[in-house]
PDB file of C-alpha atoms and ligand atoms in Angstrom:
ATOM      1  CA  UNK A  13     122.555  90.695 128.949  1.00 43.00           C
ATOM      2  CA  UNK A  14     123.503  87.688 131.044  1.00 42.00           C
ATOM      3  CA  UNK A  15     124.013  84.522 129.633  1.00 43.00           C
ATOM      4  CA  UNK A  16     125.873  82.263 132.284  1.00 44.00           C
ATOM      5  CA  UNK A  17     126.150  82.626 135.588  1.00 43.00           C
ATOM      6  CA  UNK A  18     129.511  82.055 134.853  1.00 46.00           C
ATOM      7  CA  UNK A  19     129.407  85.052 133.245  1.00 47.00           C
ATOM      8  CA  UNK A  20     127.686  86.769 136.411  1.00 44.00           C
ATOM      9  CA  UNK A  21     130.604  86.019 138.023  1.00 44.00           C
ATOM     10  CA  UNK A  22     132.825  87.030 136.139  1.00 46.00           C
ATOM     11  CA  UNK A  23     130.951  90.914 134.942  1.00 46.00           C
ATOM     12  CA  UNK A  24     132.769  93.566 136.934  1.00 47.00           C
ATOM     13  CA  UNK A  25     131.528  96.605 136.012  1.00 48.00           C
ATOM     14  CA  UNK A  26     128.264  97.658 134.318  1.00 46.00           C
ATOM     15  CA  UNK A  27     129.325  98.802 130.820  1.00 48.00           C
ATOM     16  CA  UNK A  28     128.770  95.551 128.868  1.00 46.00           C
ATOM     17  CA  UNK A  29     125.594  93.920 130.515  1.00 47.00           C
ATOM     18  CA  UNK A  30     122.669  95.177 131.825  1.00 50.00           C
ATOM     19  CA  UNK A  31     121.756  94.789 135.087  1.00 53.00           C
ATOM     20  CA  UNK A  32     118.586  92.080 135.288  1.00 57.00           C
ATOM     21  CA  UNK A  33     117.307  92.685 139.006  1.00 62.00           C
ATOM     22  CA  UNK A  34     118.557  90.085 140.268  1.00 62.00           C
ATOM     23  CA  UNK A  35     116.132  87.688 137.768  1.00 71.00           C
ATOM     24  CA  UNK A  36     117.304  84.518 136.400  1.00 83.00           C
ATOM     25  CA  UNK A  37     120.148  85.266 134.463  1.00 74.00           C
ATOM     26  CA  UNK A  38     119.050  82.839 131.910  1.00 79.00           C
ATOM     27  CA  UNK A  39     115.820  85.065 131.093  1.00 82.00           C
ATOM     28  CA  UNK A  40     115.398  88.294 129.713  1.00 83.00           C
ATOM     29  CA  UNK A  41     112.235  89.834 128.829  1.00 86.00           C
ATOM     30  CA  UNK A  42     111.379  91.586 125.449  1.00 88.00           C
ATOM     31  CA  UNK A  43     110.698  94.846 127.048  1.00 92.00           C
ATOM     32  CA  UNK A  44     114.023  96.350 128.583  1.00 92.00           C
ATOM     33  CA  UNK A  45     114.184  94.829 132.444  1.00 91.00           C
ATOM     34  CA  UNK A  46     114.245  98.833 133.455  1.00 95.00           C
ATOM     35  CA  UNK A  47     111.117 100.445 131.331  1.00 97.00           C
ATOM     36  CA  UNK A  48     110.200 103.570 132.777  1.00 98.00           C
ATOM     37  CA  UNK A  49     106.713 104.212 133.896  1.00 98.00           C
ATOM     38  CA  UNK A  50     105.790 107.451 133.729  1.00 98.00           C
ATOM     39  CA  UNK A  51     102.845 109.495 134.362  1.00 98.00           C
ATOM     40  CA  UNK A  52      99.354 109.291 132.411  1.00 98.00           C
ATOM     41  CA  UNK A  53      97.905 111.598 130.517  1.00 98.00           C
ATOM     42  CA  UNK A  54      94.740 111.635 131.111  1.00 98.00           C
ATOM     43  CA  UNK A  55      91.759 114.324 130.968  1.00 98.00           C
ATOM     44  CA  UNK A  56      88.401 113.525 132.576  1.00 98.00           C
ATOM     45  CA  UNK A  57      85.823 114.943 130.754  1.00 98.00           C
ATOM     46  CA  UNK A  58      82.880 116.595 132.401  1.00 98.00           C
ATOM     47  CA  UNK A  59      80.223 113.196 133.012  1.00 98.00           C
ATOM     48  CA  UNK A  60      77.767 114.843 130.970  1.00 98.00           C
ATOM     49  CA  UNK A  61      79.873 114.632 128.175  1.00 98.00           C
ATOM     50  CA  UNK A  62      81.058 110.629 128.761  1.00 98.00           C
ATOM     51  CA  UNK A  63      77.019 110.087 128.235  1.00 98.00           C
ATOM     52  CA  UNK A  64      76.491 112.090 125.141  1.00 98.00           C
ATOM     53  CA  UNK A  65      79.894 110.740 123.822  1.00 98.00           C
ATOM     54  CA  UNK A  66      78.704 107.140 125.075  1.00 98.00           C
ATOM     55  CA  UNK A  67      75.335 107.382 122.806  1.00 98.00           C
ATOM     56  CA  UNK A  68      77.100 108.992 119.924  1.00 98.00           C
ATOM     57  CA  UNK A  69      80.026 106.267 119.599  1.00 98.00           C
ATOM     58  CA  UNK A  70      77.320 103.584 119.919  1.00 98.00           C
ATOM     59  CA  UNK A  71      75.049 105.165 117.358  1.00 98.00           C
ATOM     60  CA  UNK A  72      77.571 105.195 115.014  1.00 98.00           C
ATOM     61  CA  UNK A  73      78.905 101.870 115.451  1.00 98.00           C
ATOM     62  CA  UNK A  74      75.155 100.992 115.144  1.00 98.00           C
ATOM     63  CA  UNK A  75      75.682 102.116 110.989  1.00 98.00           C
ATOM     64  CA  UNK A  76      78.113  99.452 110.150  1.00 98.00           C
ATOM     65  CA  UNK A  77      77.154  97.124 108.145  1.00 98.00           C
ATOM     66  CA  UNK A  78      79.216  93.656 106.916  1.00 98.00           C
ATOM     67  CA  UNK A  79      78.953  94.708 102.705  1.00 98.00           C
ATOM     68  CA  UNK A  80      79.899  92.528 100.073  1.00 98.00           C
ATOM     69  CA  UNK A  81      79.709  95.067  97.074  1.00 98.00           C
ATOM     70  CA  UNK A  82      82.521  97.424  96.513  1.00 98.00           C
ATOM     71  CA  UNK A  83      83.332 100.141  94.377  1.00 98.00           C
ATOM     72  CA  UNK A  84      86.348 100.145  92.825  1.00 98.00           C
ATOM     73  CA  UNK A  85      86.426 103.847  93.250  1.00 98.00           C
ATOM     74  CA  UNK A  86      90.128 104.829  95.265  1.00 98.00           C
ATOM     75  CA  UNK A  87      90.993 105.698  98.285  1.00 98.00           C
ATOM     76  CA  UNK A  88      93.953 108.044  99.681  1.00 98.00           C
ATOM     77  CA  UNK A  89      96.868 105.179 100.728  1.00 98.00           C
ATOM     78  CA  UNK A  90      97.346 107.774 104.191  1.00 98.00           C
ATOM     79  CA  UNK A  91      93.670 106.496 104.838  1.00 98.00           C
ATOM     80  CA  UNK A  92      94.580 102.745 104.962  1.00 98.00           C
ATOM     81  CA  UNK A  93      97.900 104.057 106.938  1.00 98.00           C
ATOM     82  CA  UNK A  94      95.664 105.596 109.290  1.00 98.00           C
ATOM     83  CA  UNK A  95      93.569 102.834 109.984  1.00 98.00           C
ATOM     84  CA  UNK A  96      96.073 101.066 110.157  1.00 98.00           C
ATOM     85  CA  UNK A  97      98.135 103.369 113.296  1.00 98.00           C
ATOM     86  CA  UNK A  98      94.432 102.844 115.005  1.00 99.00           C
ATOM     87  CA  UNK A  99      94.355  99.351 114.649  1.00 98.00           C
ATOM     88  CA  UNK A 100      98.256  99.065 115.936  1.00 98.00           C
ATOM     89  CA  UNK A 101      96.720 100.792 119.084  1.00 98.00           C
ATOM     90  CA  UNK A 102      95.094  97.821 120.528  1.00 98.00           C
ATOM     91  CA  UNK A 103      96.240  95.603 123.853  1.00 98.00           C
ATOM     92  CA  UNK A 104      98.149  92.880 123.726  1.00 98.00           C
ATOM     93  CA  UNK A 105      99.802  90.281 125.321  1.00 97.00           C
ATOM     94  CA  UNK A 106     103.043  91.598 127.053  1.00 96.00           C
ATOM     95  CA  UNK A 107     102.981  94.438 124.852  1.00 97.00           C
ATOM     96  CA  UNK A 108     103.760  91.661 121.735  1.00 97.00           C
ATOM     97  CA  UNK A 109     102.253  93.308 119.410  1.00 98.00           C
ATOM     98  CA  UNK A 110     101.441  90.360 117.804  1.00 98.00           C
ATOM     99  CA  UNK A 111     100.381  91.607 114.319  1.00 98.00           C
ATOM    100  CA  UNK A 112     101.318  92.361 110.153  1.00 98.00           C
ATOM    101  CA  UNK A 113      98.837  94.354 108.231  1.00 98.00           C
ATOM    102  CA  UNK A 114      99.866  93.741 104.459  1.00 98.00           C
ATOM    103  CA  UNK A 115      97.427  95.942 102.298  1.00 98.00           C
ATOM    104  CA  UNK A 116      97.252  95.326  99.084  1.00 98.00           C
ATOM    105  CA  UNK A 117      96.337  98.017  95.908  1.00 98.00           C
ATOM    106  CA  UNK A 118      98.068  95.947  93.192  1.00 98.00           C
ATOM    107  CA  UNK A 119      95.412  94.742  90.635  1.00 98.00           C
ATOM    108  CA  UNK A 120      97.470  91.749  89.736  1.00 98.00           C
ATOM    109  CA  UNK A 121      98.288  91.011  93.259  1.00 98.00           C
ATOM    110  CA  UNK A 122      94.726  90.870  93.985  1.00 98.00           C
ATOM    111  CA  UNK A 123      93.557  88.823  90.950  1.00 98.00           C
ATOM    112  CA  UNK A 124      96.125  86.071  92.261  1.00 98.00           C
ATOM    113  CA  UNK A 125      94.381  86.908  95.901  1.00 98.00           C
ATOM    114  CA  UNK A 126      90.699  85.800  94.166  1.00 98.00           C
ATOM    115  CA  UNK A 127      92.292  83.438  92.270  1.00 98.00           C
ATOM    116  CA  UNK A 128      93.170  81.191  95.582  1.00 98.00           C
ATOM    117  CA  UNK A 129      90.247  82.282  97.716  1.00 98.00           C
ATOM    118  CA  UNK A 130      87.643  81.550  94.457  1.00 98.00           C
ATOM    119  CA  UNK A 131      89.301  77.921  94.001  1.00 97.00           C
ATOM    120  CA  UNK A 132      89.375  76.797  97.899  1.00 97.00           C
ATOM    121  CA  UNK A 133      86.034  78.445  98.321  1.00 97.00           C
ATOM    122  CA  UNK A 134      84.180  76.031  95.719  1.00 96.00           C
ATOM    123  CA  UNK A 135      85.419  73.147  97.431  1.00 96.00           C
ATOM    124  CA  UNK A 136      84.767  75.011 101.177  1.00 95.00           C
ATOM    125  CA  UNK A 137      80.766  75.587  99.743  1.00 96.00           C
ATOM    126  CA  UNK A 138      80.751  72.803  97.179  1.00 95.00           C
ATOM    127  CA  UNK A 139      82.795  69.889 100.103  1.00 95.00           C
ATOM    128  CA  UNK A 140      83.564  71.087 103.199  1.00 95.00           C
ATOM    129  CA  UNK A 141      81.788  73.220 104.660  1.00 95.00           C
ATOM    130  CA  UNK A 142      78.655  70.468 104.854  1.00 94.00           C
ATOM    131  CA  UNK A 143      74.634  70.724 104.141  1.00 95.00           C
ATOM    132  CA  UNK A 144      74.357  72.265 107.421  1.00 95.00           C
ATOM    133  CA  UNK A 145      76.949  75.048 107.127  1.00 95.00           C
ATOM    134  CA  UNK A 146      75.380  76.066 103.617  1.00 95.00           C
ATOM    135  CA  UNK A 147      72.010  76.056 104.520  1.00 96.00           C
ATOM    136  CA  UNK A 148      72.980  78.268 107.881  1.00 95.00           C
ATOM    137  CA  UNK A 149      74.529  81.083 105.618  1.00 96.00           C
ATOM    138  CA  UNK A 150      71.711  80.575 102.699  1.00 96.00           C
ATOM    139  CA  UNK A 151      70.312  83.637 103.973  1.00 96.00           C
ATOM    140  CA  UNK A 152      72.978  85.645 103.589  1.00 96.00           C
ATOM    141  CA  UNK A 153      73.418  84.569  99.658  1.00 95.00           C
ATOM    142  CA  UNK A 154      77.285  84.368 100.008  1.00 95.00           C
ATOM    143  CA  UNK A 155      78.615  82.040  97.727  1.00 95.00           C
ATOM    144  CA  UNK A 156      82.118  81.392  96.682  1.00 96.00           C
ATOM    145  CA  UNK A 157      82.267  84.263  94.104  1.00 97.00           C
ATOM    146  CA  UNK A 158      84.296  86.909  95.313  1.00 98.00           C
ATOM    147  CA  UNK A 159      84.188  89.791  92.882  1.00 98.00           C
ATOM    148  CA  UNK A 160      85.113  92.248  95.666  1.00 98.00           C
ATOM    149  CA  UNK A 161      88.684  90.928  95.862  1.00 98.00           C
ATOM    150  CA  UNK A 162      89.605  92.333  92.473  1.00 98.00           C
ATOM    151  CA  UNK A 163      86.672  95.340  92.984  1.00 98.00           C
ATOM    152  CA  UNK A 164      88.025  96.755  96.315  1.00 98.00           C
ATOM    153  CA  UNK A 165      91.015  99.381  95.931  1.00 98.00           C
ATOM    154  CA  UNK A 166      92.083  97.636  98.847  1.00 98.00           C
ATOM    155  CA  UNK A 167      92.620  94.423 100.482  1.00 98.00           C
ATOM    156  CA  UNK A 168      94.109  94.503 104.214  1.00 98.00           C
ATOM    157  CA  UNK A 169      95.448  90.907 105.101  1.00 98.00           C
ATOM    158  CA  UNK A 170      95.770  90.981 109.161  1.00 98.00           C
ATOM    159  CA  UNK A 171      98.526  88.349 110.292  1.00 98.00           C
ATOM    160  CA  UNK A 172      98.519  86.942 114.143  1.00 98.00           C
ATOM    161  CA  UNK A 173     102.284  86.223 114.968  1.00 98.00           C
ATOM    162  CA  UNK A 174     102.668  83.135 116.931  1.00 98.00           C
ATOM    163  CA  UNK A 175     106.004  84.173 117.966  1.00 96.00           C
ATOM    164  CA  UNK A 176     109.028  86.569 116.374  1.00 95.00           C
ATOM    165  CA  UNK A 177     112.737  86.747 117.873  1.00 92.00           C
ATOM    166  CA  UNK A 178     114.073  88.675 120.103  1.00 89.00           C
ATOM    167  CA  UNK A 179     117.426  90.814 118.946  1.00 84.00           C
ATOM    168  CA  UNK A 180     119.560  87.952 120.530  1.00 85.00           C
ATOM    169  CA  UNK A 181     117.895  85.459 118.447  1.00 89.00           C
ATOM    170  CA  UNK A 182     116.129  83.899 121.477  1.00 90.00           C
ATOM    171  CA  UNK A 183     111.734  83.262 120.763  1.00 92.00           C
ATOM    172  CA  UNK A 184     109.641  85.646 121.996  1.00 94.00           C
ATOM    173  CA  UNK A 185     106.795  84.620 122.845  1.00 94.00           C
ATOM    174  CA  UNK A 186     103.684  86.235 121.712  1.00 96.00           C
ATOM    175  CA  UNK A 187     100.634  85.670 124.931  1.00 96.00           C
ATOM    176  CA  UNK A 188      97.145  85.721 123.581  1.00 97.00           C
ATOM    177  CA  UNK A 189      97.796  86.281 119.918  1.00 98.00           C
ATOM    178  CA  UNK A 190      94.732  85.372 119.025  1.00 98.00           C
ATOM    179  CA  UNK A 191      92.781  87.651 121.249  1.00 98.00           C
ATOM    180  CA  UNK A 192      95.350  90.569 120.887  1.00 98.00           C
ATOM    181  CA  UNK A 193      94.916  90.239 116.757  1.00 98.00           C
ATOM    182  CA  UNK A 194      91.024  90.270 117.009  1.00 98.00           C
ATOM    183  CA  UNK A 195      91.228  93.273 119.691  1.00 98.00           C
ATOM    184  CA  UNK A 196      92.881  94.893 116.851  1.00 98.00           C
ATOM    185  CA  UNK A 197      90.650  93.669 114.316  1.00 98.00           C
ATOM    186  CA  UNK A 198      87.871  95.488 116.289  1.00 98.00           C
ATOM    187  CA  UNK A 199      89.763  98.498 116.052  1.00 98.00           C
ATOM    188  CA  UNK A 200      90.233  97.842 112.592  1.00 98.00           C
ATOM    189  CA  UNK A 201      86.968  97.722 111.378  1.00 98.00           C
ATOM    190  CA  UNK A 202      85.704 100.500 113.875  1.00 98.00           C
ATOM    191  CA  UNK A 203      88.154 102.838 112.194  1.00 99.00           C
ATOM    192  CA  UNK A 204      87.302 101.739 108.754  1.00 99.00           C
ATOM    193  CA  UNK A 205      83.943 102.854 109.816  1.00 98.00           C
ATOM    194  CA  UNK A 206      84.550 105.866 111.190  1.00 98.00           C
ATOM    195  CA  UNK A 207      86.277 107.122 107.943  1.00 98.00           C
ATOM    196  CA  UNK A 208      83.396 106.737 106.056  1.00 98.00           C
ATOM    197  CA  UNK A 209      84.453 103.321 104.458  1.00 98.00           C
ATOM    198  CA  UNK A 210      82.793  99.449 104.120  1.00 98.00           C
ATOM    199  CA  UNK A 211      84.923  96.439 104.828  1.00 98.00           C
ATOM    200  CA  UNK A 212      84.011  93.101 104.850  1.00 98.00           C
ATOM    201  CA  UNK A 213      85.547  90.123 107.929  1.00 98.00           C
ATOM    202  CA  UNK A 214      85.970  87.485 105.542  1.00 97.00           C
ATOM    203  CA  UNK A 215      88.144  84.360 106.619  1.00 94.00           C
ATOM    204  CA  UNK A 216      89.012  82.361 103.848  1.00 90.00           C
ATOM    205  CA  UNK A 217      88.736  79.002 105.054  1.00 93.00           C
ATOM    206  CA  UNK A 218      91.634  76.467 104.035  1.00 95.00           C
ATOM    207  CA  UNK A 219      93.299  79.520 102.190  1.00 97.00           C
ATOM    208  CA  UNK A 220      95.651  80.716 104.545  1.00 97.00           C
ATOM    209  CA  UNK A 221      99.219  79.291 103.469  1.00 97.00           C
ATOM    210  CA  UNK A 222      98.601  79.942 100.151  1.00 98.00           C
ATOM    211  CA  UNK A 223      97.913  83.805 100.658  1.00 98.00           C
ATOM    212  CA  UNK A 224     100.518  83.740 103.466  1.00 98.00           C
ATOM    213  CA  UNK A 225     103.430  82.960 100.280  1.00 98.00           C
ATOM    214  CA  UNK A 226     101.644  85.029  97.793  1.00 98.00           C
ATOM    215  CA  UNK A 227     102.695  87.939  99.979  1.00 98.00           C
ATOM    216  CA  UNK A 228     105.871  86.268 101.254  1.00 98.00           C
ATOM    217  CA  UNK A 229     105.343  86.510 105.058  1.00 98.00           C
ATOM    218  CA  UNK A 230     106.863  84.167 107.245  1.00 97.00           C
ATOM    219  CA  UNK A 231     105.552  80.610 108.675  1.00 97.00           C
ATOM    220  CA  UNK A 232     105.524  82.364 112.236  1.00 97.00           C
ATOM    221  CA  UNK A 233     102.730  84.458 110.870  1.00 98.00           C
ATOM    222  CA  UNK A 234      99.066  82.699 110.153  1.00 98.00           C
ATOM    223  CA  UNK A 235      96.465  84.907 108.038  1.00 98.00           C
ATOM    224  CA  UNK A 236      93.102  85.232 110.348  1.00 98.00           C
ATOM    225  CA  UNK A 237      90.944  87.617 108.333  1.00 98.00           C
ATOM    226  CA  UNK A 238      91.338  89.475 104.423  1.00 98.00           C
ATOM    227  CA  UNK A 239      89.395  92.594 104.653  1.00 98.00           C
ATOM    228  CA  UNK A 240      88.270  94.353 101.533  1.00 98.00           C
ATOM    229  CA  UNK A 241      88.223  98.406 102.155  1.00 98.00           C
ATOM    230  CA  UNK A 242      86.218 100.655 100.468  1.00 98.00           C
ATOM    231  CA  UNK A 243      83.512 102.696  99.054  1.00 98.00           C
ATOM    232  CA  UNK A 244      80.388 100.648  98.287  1.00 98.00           C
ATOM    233  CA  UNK A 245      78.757 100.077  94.696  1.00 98.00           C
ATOM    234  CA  UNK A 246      76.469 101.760  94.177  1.00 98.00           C
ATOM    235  CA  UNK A 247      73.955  99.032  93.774  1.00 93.00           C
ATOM    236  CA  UNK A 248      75.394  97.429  96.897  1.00 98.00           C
ATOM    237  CA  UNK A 249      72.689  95.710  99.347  1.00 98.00           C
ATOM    238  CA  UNK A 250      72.955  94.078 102.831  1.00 98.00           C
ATOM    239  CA  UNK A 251      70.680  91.301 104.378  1.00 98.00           C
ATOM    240  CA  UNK A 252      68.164  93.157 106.696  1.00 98.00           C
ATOM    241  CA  UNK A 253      69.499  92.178 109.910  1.00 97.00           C
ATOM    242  CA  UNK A 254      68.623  93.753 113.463  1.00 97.00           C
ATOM    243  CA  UNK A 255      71.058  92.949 116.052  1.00 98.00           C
ATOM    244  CA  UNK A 256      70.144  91.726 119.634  1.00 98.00           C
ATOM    245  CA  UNK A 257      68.863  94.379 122.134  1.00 98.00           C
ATOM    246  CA  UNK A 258      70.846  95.391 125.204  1.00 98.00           C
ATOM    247  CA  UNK A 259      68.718  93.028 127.361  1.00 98.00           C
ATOM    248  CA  UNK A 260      69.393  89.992 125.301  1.00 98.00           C
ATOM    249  CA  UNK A 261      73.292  90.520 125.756  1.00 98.00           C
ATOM    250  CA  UNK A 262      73.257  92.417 128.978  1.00 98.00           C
ATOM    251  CA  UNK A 263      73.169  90.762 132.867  1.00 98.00           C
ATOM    252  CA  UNK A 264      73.880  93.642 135.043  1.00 98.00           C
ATOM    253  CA  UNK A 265      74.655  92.219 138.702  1.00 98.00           C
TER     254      UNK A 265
HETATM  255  N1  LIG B 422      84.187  81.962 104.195  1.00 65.74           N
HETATM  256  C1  LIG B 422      83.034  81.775 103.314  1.00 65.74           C
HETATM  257  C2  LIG B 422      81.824  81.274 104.029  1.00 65.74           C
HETATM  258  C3  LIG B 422      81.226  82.112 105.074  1.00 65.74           C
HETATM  259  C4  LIG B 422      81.213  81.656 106.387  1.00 65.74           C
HETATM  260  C5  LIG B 422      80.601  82.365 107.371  1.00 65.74           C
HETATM  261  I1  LIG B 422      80.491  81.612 109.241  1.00 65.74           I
HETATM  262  C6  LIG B 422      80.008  83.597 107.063  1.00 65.74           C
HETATM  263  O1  LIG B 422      79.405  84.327 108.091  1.00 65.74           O
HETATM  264  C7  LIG B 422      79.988  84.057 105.767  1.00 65.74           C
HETATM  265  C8  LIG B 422      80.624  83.304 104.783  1.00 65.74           C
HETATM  266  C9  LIG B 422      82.774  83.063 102.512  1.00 65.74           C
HETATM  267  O2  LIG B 422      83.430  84.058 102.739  1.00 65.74           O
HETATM  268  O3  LIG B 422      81.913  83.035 101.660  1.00 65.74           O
END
């Protein structure tokens, strides 16, 4: 790629540099300057079925529930892969793909994991979190014991990338991380759910650098939720919540 426009200059045939469109020769994208586009594939389905498909995605979606009791029963690893792919489906900014799924099975490696998350969440409940904070969750009857961290067969850690480097060794620059990781987080748990599995969108406050050298990713990468995956105990119970109805969250214009 161009570097100079000294360099411009002096190019003379097309074998060593690729052509940048006539672009700032200082820039270069991540994506190659000449990415086809190519047709979609696409097949419209008949509009009865969109409706029925419609109701049935939201009525299963409507089954997920936030659980904090796991078996420690396994799971296939191919599963986890699988969610996994899905999740790696999702948007993002400048097609970044902004994101580092480290999934841990390792019993030690996850006793370390509670080890952190127990100790900063005591202070978190017991300091700083504040009255008002604890008595908002009270409800819920979290507390900072977190026996599904060593209970869980797995533990997904999902990493935003601020940035990463481009094969020159210039920054890349990763647009919307943050809304590209939790577009893929919804993913995430969606698939989760559709395999037949309970997870759990905890975000261990004050606990991120720690977990972030346990499992030796980089300081360009900042932990934004641990996810347990599972089956649930069998004695496992969830707050009776009901969610909003559609007219408290709709405004159709
Ligand atoms: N991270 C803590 C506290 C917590 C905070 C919120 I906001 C919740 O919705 C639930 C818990 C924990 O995991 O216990």
């Amino acid at each position: 790629s161009y570097e100079t426009p000294d360099k411009v200059a002096e190019a003379d045939d097309g074998d060593e540099f690729e052509e940048n469109d006539g672009q700032n020769p200082e820039l270069s994208s991540a994506l190659p300057w000449d990415l086809e586009h190519v047709p979609l594939e696409f097949k419209r389905l008949p509009v009865e079925e969109t409706i029925q498909r419609s109701l049935e995605f939201y009525n299963l979606m409507s089954t997920r529930r936030t659980v904090r009791f796991f078996s420690s029963d396994p799971i296939p690893a191919d599963v986890i892969r699988n969610i996994i792919r899905a999740a790696g489906t999702a948007p993002s900014g400048a097609h970044t793909e902004p994101w580092t799924y480290v999934v841990i099975s390792d019993p030690e490696v996850k006793k370390k994991v509670r080890e952190i998350v127990e100790e900063e969440e005591y202070i978190n409940y017991t300091k700083r979190m504040g009255d008002q904070w604890t008595t908002d969750l009270k409800p819920l009857r979290t507390d900072w014991i977190k026996e599904y961290l060593t209970d869980a067969p797995y533990l997904i850690l999902v990493f935003k990338q601020l940035y990463s480097f481009k094969e020159d060794g210039t920054k890349c620059t990763h647009y919307y991380n943050e809304m590209s990781v939790s577009l893929a987080s919804g993913i995430l748990l969606a698939a989760i759910h559709y395999a037949g599995l309970v997870s759990l969108t905890s975000t261990p406050l004050n606990c991120g650098p720690a977990l972030r050298t346990l499992v030796g990713r980089p300081t360009s990468e900042k932990l934004t939720l641990l996810l347990p995956v599972g089956y649930p105990a069998a004695h496992a119970t969830v707050p009776d919540l009901k969610r909003k109805p559609l007219e408290d969250i709709l405004v159709e214009i």
